[in-house]
PDB file of N, CA and C in Angstrom:
ATOM      1  N   GLY A   1       0.819  -1.186   0.000  1.00  0.00           N
ATOM      2  CA  GLY A   1       0.000   0.000   0.000  1.00  0.00           C
ATOM      3  C   GLY A   1       0.856   1.240   0.000  1.00  0.00           C
ATOM      4  N   THR A   2       0.197   2.375  -0.135  1.00  0.00           N
ATOM      5  CA  THR A   2       0.909   3.645  -0.129  1.00  0.00           C
ATOM      6  C   THR A   2       0.679   4.354   1.191  1.00  0.00           C
ATOM      7  N   THR A   3       1.612   5.185   1.566  1.00  0.00           N
ATOM      8  CA  THR A   3       1.489   5.952   2.795  1.00  0.00           C
ATOM      9  C   THR A   3       0.718   7.238   2.513  1.00  0.00           C
ATOM     10  N   ASP A   4       0.261   7.892   3.587  1.00  0.00           N
ATOM     11  CA  ASP A   4      -0.436   9.165   3.418  1.00  0.00           C
ATOM     12  C   ASP A   4       0.444  10.185   2.719  1.00  0.00           C
ATOM     13  N   GLU A   5       1.749  10.176   3.026  1.00  0.00           N
ATOM     14  CA  GLU A   5       2.673  11.106   2.398  1.00  0.00           C
ATOM     15  C   GLU A   5       2.761  10.872   0.889  1.00  0.00           C
ATOM     16  N   GLU A   6       2.788   9.621   0.469  1.00  0.00           N
ATOM     17  CA  GLU A   6       2.834   9.299  -0.965  1.00  0.00           C
ATOM     18  C   GLU A   6       1.529   9.718  -1.641  1.00  0.00           C
ATOM     19  N   ASN A   7       0.391   9.524  -0.977  1.00  0.00           N
ATOM     20  CA  ASN A   7      -0.896   9.908  -1.550  1.00  0.00           C
ATOM     21  C   ASN A   7      -0.988  11.411  -1.774  1.00  0.00           C
ATOM     22  N   LEU A   8      -0.417  12.195  -0.875  1.00  0.00           N
ATOM     23  CA  LEU A   8      -0.482  13.648  -1.018  1.00  0.00           C
ATOM     24  C   LEU A   8       0.324  14.140  -2.209  1.00  0.00           C
ATOM     25  N   LYS A   9       1.196  13.328  -2.747  1.00  0.00           N
ATOM     26  CA  LYS A   9       1.993  13.712  -3.908  1.00  0.00           C
ATOM     27  C   LYS A   9       1.228  13.512  -5.209  1.00  0.00           C
ATOM     28  N   GLN A  10       0.119  12.783  -5.162  1.00  0.00           N
ATOM     29  CA  GLN A  10      -0.670  12.532  -6.363  1.00  0.00           C
ATOM     30  C   GLN A  10      -1.702  13.639  -6.532  1.00  0.00           C
ATOM     31  N   VAL A  11      -1.760  14.185  -7.729  1.00  0.00           N
ATOM     32  CA  VAL A  11      -2.716  15.234  -8.032  1.00  0.00           C
ATOM     33  C   VAL A  11      -3.397  14.881  -9.350  1.00  0.00           C
ATOM     34  N   ILE A  12      -4.702  14.965  -9.361  1.00  0.00           N
ATOM     35  CA  ILE A  12      -5.481  14.769 -10.581  1.00  0.00           C
ATOM     36  C   ILE A  12      -6.188  16.086 -10.852  1.00  0.00           C
ATOM     37  N   ILE A  13      -5.955  16.661 -12.013  1.00  0.00           N
ATOM     38  CA  ILE A  13      -6.610  17.913 -12.381  1.00  0.00           C
ATOM     39  C   ILE A  13      -7.500  17.636 -13.594  1.00  0.00           C
ATOM     40  N   VAL A  14      -8.767  17.980 -13.453  1.00  0.00           N
ATOM     41  CA  VAL A  14      -9.726  17.803 -14.535  1.00  0.00           C
ATOM     42  C   VAL A  14     -10.366  19.159 -14.795  1.00  0.00           C
ATOM     43  N   ASP A  15     -10.204  19.662 -15.997  1.00  0.00           N
ATOM     44  CA  ASP A  15     -10.797  20.941 -16.392  1.00  0.00           C
ATOM     45  C   ASP A  15     -11.929  20.606 -17.351  1.00  0.00           C
ATOM     46  N   ASP A  16     -13.139  20.656 -16.833  1.00  0.00           N
ATOM     47  CA  ASP A  16     -14.279  20.239 -17.633  1.00  0.00           C
ATOM     48  C   ASP A  16     -15.530  20.907 -17.087  1.00  0.00           C
ATOM     49  N   LEU A  17     -16.544  20.996 -17.891  1.00  0.00           N
ATOM     50  CA  LEU A  17     -17.809  21.587 -17.471  1.00  0.00           C
ATOM     51  C   LEU A  17     -18.502  20.741 -16.395  1.00  0.00           C
ATOM     52  N   MET A  18     -18.504  19.453 -16.549  1.00  0.00           N
ATOM     53  CA  MET A  18     -19.120  18.515 -15.599  1.00  0.00           C
ATOM     54  C   MET A  18     -20.438  19.047 -15.051  1.00  0.00           C
ATOM     55  N   TYR A  19     -21.355  19.326 -15.957  1.00  0.00           N
ATOM     56  CA  TYR A  19     -22.620  19.937 -15.571  1.00  0.00           C
ATOM     57  C   TYR A  19     -23.590  18.974 -14.911  1.00  0.00           C
ATOM     58  N   LEU A  20     -23.313  17.674 -14.997  1.00  0.00           N
ATOM     59  CA  LEU A  20     -24.140  16.685 -14.307  1.00  0.00           C
ATOM     60  C   LEU A  20     -23.377  16.115 -13.113  1.00  0.00           C
ATOM     61  N   ARG A  21     -24.078  15.899 -12.035  1.00  0.00           N
ATOM     62  CA  ARG A  21     -23.451  15.341 -10.829  1.00  0.00           C
ATOM     63  C   ARG A  21     -22.810  13.984 -11.116  1.00  0.00           C
ATOM     64  N   SER A  22     -23.402  13.199 -11.983  1.00  0.00           N
ATOM     65  CA  SER A  22     -22.846  11.881 -12.304  1.00  0.00           C
ATOM     66  C   SER A  22     -21.449  12.003 -12.908  1.00  0.00           C
ATOM     67  N   MET A  23     -21.184  13.074 -13.640  1.00  0.00           N
ATOM     68  CA  MET A  23     -19.854  13.305 -14.204  1.00  0.00           C
ATOM     69  C   MET A  23     -18.852  13.578 -13.089  1.00  0.00           C
ATOM     70  N   ARG A  24     -19.254  14.401 -12.116  1.00  0.00           N
ATOM     71  CA  ARG A  24     -18.379  14.696 -10.979  1.00  0.00           C
ATOM     72  C   ARG A  24     -18.193  13.457 -10.110  1.00  0.00           C
ATOM     73  N   ARG A  25     -19.217  12.616 -10.012  1.00  0.00           N
ATOM     74  CA  ARG A  25     -19.118  11.387  -9.229  1.00  0.00           C
ATOM     75  C   ARG A  25     -18.050  10.464  -9.806  1.00  0.00           C
ATOM     76  N   GLN A  26     -17.950  10.401 -11.121  1.00  0.00           N
ATOM     77  CA  GLN A  26     -16.913   9.574 -11.749  1.00  0.00           C
ATOM     78  C   GLN A  26     -15.514  10.063 -11.371  1.00  0.00           C
ATOM     79  N   VAL A  27     -15.311  11.371 -11.349  1.00  0.00           N
ATOM     80  CA  VAL A  27     -14.018  11.929 -10.971  1.00  0.00           C
ATOM     81  C   VAL A  27     -13.767  11.683  -9.487  1.00  0.00           C
ATOM     82  N   TYR A  28     -14.816  11.820  -8.674  1.00  0.00           N
ATOM     83  CA  TYR A  28     -14.684  11.535  -7.242  1.00  0.00           C
ATOM     84  C   TYR A  28     -14.209  10.094  -7.034  1.00  0.00           C
ATOM     85  N   GLN A  29     -14.826   9.157  -7.747  1.00  0.00           N
ATOM     86  CA  GLN A  29     -14.453   7.747  -7.606  1.00  0.00           C
ATOM     87  C   GLN A  29     -13.017   7.504  -8.065  1.00  0.00           C
ATOM     88  N   LEU A  30     -12.587   8.145  -9.137  1.00  0.00           N
ATOM     89  CA  LEU A  30     -11.209   8.034  -9.602  1.00  0.00           C
ATOM     90  C   LEU A  30     -10.246   8.540  -8.531  1.00  0.00           C
ATOM     91  N   ALA A  31     -10.542   9.713  -7.975  1.00  0.00           N
ATOM     92  CA  ALA A  31      -9.677  10.291  -6.936  1.00  0.00           C
ATOM     93  C   ALA A  31      -9.651   9.387  -5.700  1.00  0.00           C
ATOM     94  N   ARG A  32     -10.815   8.904  -5.288  1.00  0.00           N
ATOM     95  CA  ARG A  32     -10.887   8.029  -4.116  1.00  0.00           C
ATOM     96  C   ARG A  32     -10.071   6.765  -4.338  1.00  0.00           C
ATOM     97  N   ASN A  33     -10.195   6.170  -5.513  1.00  0.00           N
ATOM     98  CA  ASN A  33      -9.451   4.942  -5.826  1.00  0.00           C
ATOM     99  C   ASN A  33      -7.940   5.181  -5.848  1.00  0.00           C
ATOM    100  N   ARG A  34      -7.527   6.397  -6.165  1.00  0.00           N
ATOM    101  CA  ARG A  34      -6.103   6.751  -6.197  1.00  0.00           C
ATOM    102  C   ARG A  34      -5.616   7.282  -4.849  1.00  0.00           C
ATOM    103  N   GLY A  35      -6.551   7.475  -3.912  1.00  0.00           N
ATOM    104  CA  GLY A  35      -6.183   8.018  -2.610  1.00  0.00           C
ATOM    105  C   GLY A  35      -5.910   9.509  -2.632  1.00  0.00           C
ATOM    106  N   CYS A  36      -6.497  10.205  -3.614  1.00  0.00           N
ATOM    107  CA  CYS A  36      -6.288  11.647  -3.756  1.00  0.00           C
ATOM    108  C   CYS A  36      -7.489  12.411  -3.206  1.00  0.00           C
ATOM    109  N   PRO A  37      -7.243  13.557  -2.581  1.00  0.00           N
ATOM    110  CA  PRO A  37      -8.373  14.403  -2.188  1.00  0.00           C
ATOM    111  C   PRO A  37      -9.005  15.027  -3.434  1.00  0.00           C
ATOM    112  N   LEU A  38     -10.239  15.469  -3.312  1.00  0.00           N
ATOM    113  CA  LEU A  38     -10.949  16.078  -4.438  1.00  0.00           C
ATOM    114  C   LEU A  38     -11.476  17.436  -4.024  1.00  0.00           C
ATOM    115  N   LEU A  39     -11.280  18.424  -4.867  1.00  0.00           N
ATOM    116  CA  LEU A  39     -11.846  19.749  -4.678  1.00  0.00           C
ATOM    117  C   LEU A  39     -12.527  20.134  -5.978  1.00  0.00           C
ATOM    118  N   VAL A  40     -13.811  20.449  -5.900  1.00  0.00           N
ATOM    119  CA  VAL A  40     -14.572  20.915  -7.059  1.00  0.00           C
ATOM    120  C   VAL A  40     -14.543  22.438  -7.033  1.00  0.00           C
ATOM    121  N   VAL A  41     -14.096  23.048  -8.124  1.00  0.00           N
ATOM    122  CA  VAL A  41     -14.101  24.503  -8.239  1.00  0.00           C
ATOM    123  C   VAL A  41     -15.159  24.863  -9.267  1.00  0.00           C
ATOM    124  N   TRP A  42     -16.162  25.591  -8.806  1.00  0.00           N
ATOM    125  CA  TRP A  42     -17.267  25.997  -9.675  1.00  0.00           C
ATOM    126  C   TRP A  42     -17.113  27.482  -9.965  1.00  0.00           C
ATOM    127  N   VAL A  43     -16.890  27.821 -11.233  1.00  0.00           N
ATOM    128  CA  VAL A  43     -16.836  29.214 -11.645  1.00  0.00           C
ATOM    129  C   VAL A  43     -18.268  29.593 -11.992  1.00  0.00           C
ATOM    130  N   GLN A  44     -18.909  30.236 -11.033  1.00  0.00           N
ATOM    131  CA  GLN A  44     -20.341  30.518 -11.126  1.00  0.00           C
ATOM    132  C   GLN A  44     -20.590  31.781 -11.932  1.00  0.00           C
ATOM    133  N   THR A  45     -21.418  31.656 -12.944  1.00  0.00           N
ATOM    134  CA  THR A  45     -21.773  32.796 -13.777  1.00  0.00           C
ATOM    135  C   THR A  45     -23.189  32.585 -14.303  1.00  0.00           C
ATOM    136  N   SER A  46     -23.765  33.609 -14.830  1.00  0.00           N
ATOM    137  CA  SER A  46     -25.120  33.492 -15.373  1.00  0.00           C
ATOM    138  C   SER A  46     -25.057  32.878 -16.775  1.00  0.00           C
ATOM    139  N   PRO A  47     -26.137  32.231 -17.192  1.00  0.00           N
ATOM    140  CA  PRO A  47     -26.161  31.696 -18.564  1.00  0.00           C
ATOM    141  C   PRO A  47     -25.940  32.779 -19.626  1.00  0.00           C
ATOM    142  N   SER A  48     -26.459  33.977 -19.391  1.00  0.00           N
ATOM    143  CA  SER A  48     -26.297  35.036 -20.405  1.00  0.00           C
ATOM    144  C   SER A  48     -24.831  35.449 -20.547  1.00  0.00           C
ATOM    145  N   VAL A  49     -24.115  35.555 -19.429  1.00  0.00           N
ATOM    146  CA  VAL A  49     -22.688  35.900 -19.494  1.00  0.00           C
ATOM    147  C   VAL A  49     -21.914  34.754 -20.133  1.00  0.00           C
ATOM    148  N   ALA A  50     -22.238  33.518 -19.770  1.00  0.00           N
ATOM    149  CA  ALA A  50     -21.569  32.353 -20.370  1.00  0.00           C
ATOM    150  C   ALA A  50     -21.791  32.342 -21.881  1.00  0.00           C
ATOM    151  N   TRP A  51     -23.009  32.656 -22.326  1.00  0.00           N
ATOM    152  CA  TRP A  51     -23.302  32.670 -23.761  1.00  0.00           C
ATOM    153  C   TRP A  51     -22.521  33.778 -24.466  1.00  0.00           C
ATOM    154  N   GLU A  52     -22.414  34.957 -23.828  1.00  0.00           N
ATOM    155  CA  GLU A  52     -21.636  36.057 -24.410  1.00  0.00           C
ATOM    156  C   GLU A  52     -20.172  35.644 -24.582  1.00  0.00           C
ATOM    157  N   ARG A  53     -19.615  34.988 -23.581  1.00  0.00           N
ATOM    158  CA  ARG A  53     -18.221  34.542 -23.661  1.00  0.00           C
ATOM    159  C   ARG A  53     -18.060  33.462 -24.728  1.00  0.00           C
ATOM    160  N   ASN A  54     -19.028  32.577 -24.810  1.00  0.00           N
ATOM    161  CA  ASN A  54     -19.002  31.524 -25.817  1.00  0.00           C
ATOM    162  C   ASN A  54     -19.039  32.137 -27.224  1.00  0.00           C
ATOM    163  N   ALA A  55     -19.834  33.182 -27.380  1.00  0.00           N
ATOM    164  CA  ALA A  55     -19.976  33.823 -28.688  1.00  0.00           C
ATOM    165  C   ALA A  55     -18.677  34.463 -29.161  1.00  0.00           C
ATOM    166  N   CYS A  56     -17.760  34.753 -28.252  1.00  0.00           N
ATOM    167  CA  CYS A  56     -16.465  35.345 -28.614  1.00  0.00           C
ATOM    168  C   CYS A  56     -15.468  34.312 -29.115  1.00  0.00           C
ATOM    169  N   ARG A  57     -15.782  33.050 -28.935  1.00  0.00           N
ATOM    170  CA  ARG A  57     -14.878  31.981 -29.367  1.00  0.00           C
ATOM    171  C   ARG A  57     -15.065  31.714 -30.858  1.00  0.00           C
ATOM    172  N   PRO A  58     -14.014  31.256 -31.533  1.00  0.00           N
ATOM    173  CA  PRO A  58     -14.167  30.901 -32.954  1.00  0.00           C
ATOM    174  C   PRO A  58     -15.202  29.790 -33.106  1.00  0.00           C
ATOM    175  N   LYS A  59     -16.163  29.997 -33.974  1.00  0.00           N
ATOM    176  CA  LYS A  59     -17.249  29.025 -34.135  1.00  0.00           C
ATOM    177  C   LYS A  59     -16.785  27.680 -34.690  1.00  0.00           C
ATOM    178  N   ASP A  60     -15.609  27.653 -35.267  1.00  0.00           N
ATOM    179  CA  ASP A  60     -15.082  26.389 -35.783  1.00  0.00           C
ATOM    180  C   ASP A  60     -14.069  25.754 -34.821  1.00  0.00           C
ATOM    181  N   GLY A  61     -13.938  26.340 -33.622  1.00  0.00           N
ATOM    182  CA  GLY A  61     -12.982  25.823 -32.647  1.00  0.00           C
ATOM    183  C   GLY A  61     -13.611  24.823 -31.683  1.00  0.00           C
ATOM    184  N   LYS A  62     -12.761  24.095 -30.978  1.00  0.00           N
ATOM    185  CA  LYS A  62     -13.234  23.092 -30.022  1.00  0.00           C
ATOM    186  C   LYS A  62     -13.947  23.709 -28.824  1.00  0.00           C
ATOM    187  N   ALA A  63     -13.583  24.928 -28.450  1.00  0.00           N
ATOM    188  CA  ALA A  63     -14.145  25.541 -27.245  1.00  0.00           C
ATOM    189  C   ALA A  63     -15.560  26.085 -27.452  1.00  0.00           C
ATOM    190  N   TYR A  64     -15.952  26.326 -28.696  1.00  0.00           N
ATOM    191  CA  TYR A  64     -17.286  26.882 -28.973  1.00  0.00           C
ATOM    192  C   TYR A  64     -18.362  25.825 -28.753  1.00  0.00           C
ATOM    193  N   VAL A  65     -19.454  26.239 -28.112  1.00  0.00           N
ATOM    194  CA  VAL A  65     -20.584  25.340 -27.864  1.00  0.00           C
ATOM    195  C   VAL A  65     -21.771  25.835 -28.677  1.00  0.00           C
ATOM    196  N   ALA A  66     -22.344  24.961 -29.499  1.00  0.00           N
ATOM    197  CA  ALA A  66     -23.499  25.323 -30.325  1.00  0.00           C
ATOM    198  C   ALA A  66     -24.692  25.682 -29.438  1.00  0.00           C
ATOM    199  N   GLU A  67     -25.576  26.538 -29.959  1.00  0.00           N
ATOM    200  CA  GLU A  67     -26.690  27.048 -29.159  1.00  0.00           C
ATOM    201  C   GLU A  67     -27.589  25.945 -28.598  1.00  0.00           C
ATOM    202  N   ASP A  68     -27.917  24.934 -29.404  1.00  0.00           N
ATOM    203  CA  ASP A  68     -28.782  23.866 -28.903  1.00  0.00           C
ATOM    204  C   ASP A  68     -28.110  23.086 -27.777  1.00  0.00           C
ATOM    205  N   SER A  69     -26.823  22.821 -27.911  1.00  0.00           N
ATOM    206  CA  SER A  69     -26.073  22.137 -26.844  1.00  0.00           C
ATOM    207  C   SER A  69     -25.986  23.022 -25.602  1.00  0.00           C
ATOM    208  N   PHE A  70     -25.726  24.296 -25.807  1.00  0.00           N
ATOM    209  CA  PHE A  70     -25.645  25.240 -24.693  1.00  0.00           C
ATOM    210  C   PHE A  70     -26.955  25.251 -23.908  1.00  0.00           C
ATOM    211  N   ASN A  71     -28.060  25.353 -24.606  1.00  0.00           N
ATOM    212  CA  ASN A  71     -29.373  25.388 -23.944  1.00  0.00           C
ATOM    213  C   ASN A  71     -29.664  24.090 -23.194  1.00  0.00           C
ATOM    214  N   ARG A  72     -29.253  22.971 -23.753  1.00  0.00           N
ATOM    215  CA  ARG A  72     -29.448  21.676 -23.090  1.00  0.00           C
ATOM    216  C   ARG A  72     -28.629  21.609 -21.808  1.00  0.00           C
ATOM    217  N   ILE A  73     -27.401  22.090 -21.869  1.00  0.00           N
ATOM    218  CA  ILE A  73     -26.527  22.105 -20.692  1.00  0.00           C
ATOM    219  C   ILE A  73     -27.118  23.003 -19.604  1.00  0.00           C
ATOM    220  N   VAL A  74     -27.553  24.191 -19.987  1.00  0.00           N
ATOM    221  CA  VAL A  74     -28.124  25.134 -19.015  1.00  0.00           C
ATOM    222  C   VAL A  74     -29.356  24.530 -18.343  1.00  0.00           C
ATOM    223  N   SER A  75     -30.213  23.892 -19.131  1.00  0.00           N
ATOM    224  CA  SER A  75     -31.465  23.359 -18.558  1.00  0.00           C
ATOM    225  C   SER A  75     -31.240  22.139 -17.667  1.00  0.00           C
ATOM    226  N   SER A  76     -30.150  21.425 -17.855  1.00  0.00           N
ATOM    227  CA  SER A  76     -29.922  20.221 -17.048  1.00  0.00           C
ATOM    228  C   SER A  76     -28.785  20.385 -16.032  1.00  0.00           C
ATOM    229  N   PHE A  77     -28.222  21.587 -15.927  1.00  0.00           N
ATOM    230  CA  PHE A  77     -27.089  21.826 -15.029  1.00  0.00           C
ATOM    231  C   PHE A  77     -27.449  21.513 -13.576  1.00  0.00           C
ATOM    232  N   GLN A  78     -26.572  20.775 -12.903  1.00  0.00           N
ATOM    233  CA  GLN A  78     -26.740  20.446 -11.493  1.00  0.00           C
ATOM    234  C   GLN A  78     -25.573  21.071 -10.721  1.00  0.00           C
ATOM    235  N   PRO A  79     -25.822  22.182 -10.019  1.00  0.00           N
ATOM    236  CA  PRO A  79     -24.727  22.829  -9.293  1.00  0.00           C
ATOM    237  C   PRO A  79     -24.207  21.943  -8.171  1.00  0.00           C
ATOM    238  N   PRO A  80     -22.949  22.106  -7.794  1.00  0.00           N
ATOM    239  CA  PRO A  80     -22.410  21.338  -6.674  1.00  0.00           C
ATOM    240  C   PRO A  80     -23.229  21.584  -5.405  1.00  0.00           C
ATOM    241  N   ALA A  81     -23.454  20.515  -4.652  1.00  0.00           N
ATOM    242  CA  ALA A  81     -24.222  20.601  -3.402  1.00  0.00           C
ATOM    243  C   ALA A  81     -23.544  19.725  -2.362  1.00  0.00           C
ATOM    244  N   GLU A  82     -23.304  20.278  -1.176  1.00  0.00           N
ATOM    245  CA  GLU A  82     -22.554  19.584  -0.135  1.00  0.00           C
ATOM    246  C   GLU A  82     -23.157  18.255   0.292  1.00  0.00           C
ATOM    247  N   GLU A  83     -24.451  18.070   0.123  1.00  0.00           N
ATOM    248  CA  GLU A  83     -25.062  16.805   0.557  1.00  0.00           C
ATOM    249  C   GLU A  83     -24.664  15.620  -0.326  1.00  0.00           C
ATOM    250  N   HIS A  84     -24.033  15.902  -1.448  1.00  0.00           N
ATOM    251  CA  HIS A  84     -23.555  14.832  -2.331  1.00  0.00           C
ATOM    252  C   HIS A  84     -22.056  14.667  -2.130  1.00  0.00           C
ATOM    253  N   ILE A  85     -21.634  13.454  -1.880  1.00  0.00           N
ATOM    254  CA  ILE A  85     -20.234  13.211  -1.535  1.00  0.00           C
ATOM    255  C   ILE A  85     -19.258  13.710  -2.604  1.00  0.00           C
ATOM    256  N   CYS A  86     -19.647  13.633  -3.867  1.00  0.00           N
ATOM    257  CA  CYS A  86     -18.753  14.081  -4.933  1.00  0.00           C
ATOM    258  C   CYS A  86     -18.604  15.599  -4.956  1.00  0.00           C
ATOM    259  N   ASP A  87     -19.500  16.313  -4.288  1.00  0.00           N
ATOM    260  CA  ASP A  87     -19.470  17.781  -4.249  1.00  0.00           C
ATOM    261  C   ASP A  87     -19.120  18.317  -2.865  1.00  0.00           C
ATOM    262  N   ARG A  88     -18.837  17.431  -1.931  1.00  0.00           N
ATOM    263  CA  ARG A  88     -18.675  17.843  -0.533  1.00  0.00           C
ATOM    264  C   ARG A  88     -17.626  18.935  -0.359  1.00  0.00           C
ATOM    265  N   TYR A  89     -16.533  18.830  -1.079  1.00  0.00           N
ATOM    266  CA  TYR A  89     -15.475  19.835  -0.975  1.00  0.00           C
ATOM    267  C   TYR A  89     -15.500  20.687  -2.237  1.00  0.00           C
ATOM    268  N   SER A  90     -16.317  21.729  -2.184  1.00  0.00           N
ATOM    269  CA  SER A  90     -16.504  22.611  -3.334  1.00  0.00           C
ATOM    270  C   SER A  90     -16.098  24.031  -2.977  1.00  0.00           C
ATOM    271  N   HIS A  91     -15.618  24.728  -3.965  1.00  0.00           N
ATOM    272  CA  HIS A  91     -15.251  26.133  -3.815  1.00  0.00           C
ATOM    273  C   HIS A  91     -15.907  26.890  -4.968  1.00  0.00           C
ATOM    274  N   ILE A  92     -16.626  27.938  -4.651  1.00  0.00           N
ATOM    275  CA  ILE A  92     -17.306  28.730  -5.674  1.00  0.00           C
ATOM    276  C   ILE A  92     -16.488  29.979  -5.961  1.00  0.00           C
ATOM    277  N   VAL A  93     -16.240  30.212  -7.248  1.00  0.00           N
ATOM    278  CA  VAL A  93     -15.514  31.391  -7.710  1.00  0.00           C
ATOM    279  C   VAL A  93     -16.499  32.258  -8.473  1.00  0.00           C
ATOM    280  N   ASP A  94     -16.471  33.560  -8.222  1.00  0.00           N
ATOM    281  CA  ASP A  94     -17.355  34.480  -8.931  1.00  0.00           C
ATOM    282  C   ASP A  94     -16.879  34.627 -10.371  1.00  0.00           C
ATOM    283  N   GLY A  95     -17.645  34.109 -11.298  1.00  0.00           N
ATOM    284  CA  GLY A  95     -17.292  34.176 -12.709  1.00  0.00           C
ATOM    285  C   GLY A  95     -17.938  35.328 -13.433  1.00  0.00           C
ATOM    286  N   MET A  96     -18.521  36.267 -12.704  1.00  0.00           N
ATOM    287  CA  MET A  96     -19.216  37.392 -13.337  1.00  0.00           C
ATOM    288  C   MET A  96     -18.285  38.553 -13.629  1.00  0.00           C
ATOM    289  N   GLU A  97     -17.028  38.442 -13.201  1.00  0.00           N
ATOM    290  CA  GLU A  97     -16.074  39.528 -13.451  1.00  0.00           C
ATOM    291  C   GLU A  97     -15.797  39.662 -14.944  1.00  0.00           C
ATOM    292  N   ASP A  98     -15.391  40.850 -15.353  1.00  0.00           N
ATOM    293  CA  ASP A  98     -15.041  41.094 -16.742  1.00  0.00           C
ATOM    294  C   ASP A  98     -13.753  40.344 -17.076  1.00  0.00           C
ATOM    295  N   THR A  99     -13.824  39.491 -18.066  1.00  0.00           N
ATOM    296  CA  THR A  99     -12.644  38.714 -18.474  1.00  0.00           C
ATOM    297  C   THR A  99     -12.223  39.097 -19.889  1.00  0.00           C
ATOM    298  N   SER A 100     -12.553  40.305 -20.300  1.00  0.00           N
ATOM    299  CA  SER A 100     -12.287  40.706 -21.678  1.00  0.00           C
ATOM    300  C   SER A 100     -10.795  40.656 -22.026  1.00  0.00           C
ATOM    301  N   GLY A 101      -9.932  40.776 -21.032  1.00  0.00           N
ATOM    302  CA  GLY A 101      -8.497  40.699 -21.298  1.00  0.00           C
ATOM    303  C   GLY A 101      -7.932  39.305 -21.098  1.00  0.00           C
ATOM    304  N   SER A 102      -8.792  38.350 -20.756  1.00  0.00           N
ATOM    305  CA  SER A 102      -8.335  36.997 -20.473  1.00  0.00           C
ATOM    306  C   SER A 102      -8.414  36.122 -21.699  1.00  0.00           C
ATOM    307  N   VAL A 103      -7.671  35.047 -21.653  1.00  0.00           N
ATOM    308  CA  VAL A 103      -7.729  34.038 -22.708  1.00  0.00           C
ATOM    309  C   VAL A 103      -8.980  33.211 -22.515  1.00  0.00           C
ATOM    310  N   THR A 104      -9.709  32.914 -23.578  1.00  0.00           N
ATOM    311  CA  THR A 104     -10.926  32.093 -23.456  1.00  0.00           C
ATOM    312  C   THR A 104     -10.646  30.655 -23.756  1.00  0.00           C
TER     313      THR A 104
END
C-alpha cells in the first residue's frame, strides 16, 4: 500500500464543465481509488454571461458550444451541493467579473 505522504503527492486535475453530478461522481471515484483528495471549483456565472463569452470563441474551434447544446446544458445543469459526496469539498468562484483581457 501507499502511505499518506505518498498519496499527497498525487494530483489529478480535470478541467471540464461537468454539468451533471454523475460526471463529478466519476471523478470523485477516480480520486478516491487513487487516494487523492478532491476539490470541485465551480466558476459561477449566469447563462447570459456564459453565452456572451461563448460567442467570442471561434465558431469552428473546439471551445465553442453550439446554441442547442448550450441550452441543453443550461437546462440540465446540477450545481455542486454539499449533501452529495462528490461535491462535498466545493469552492465557488465568482465568474461574473469582466474577463475581456483573459484568454478564453
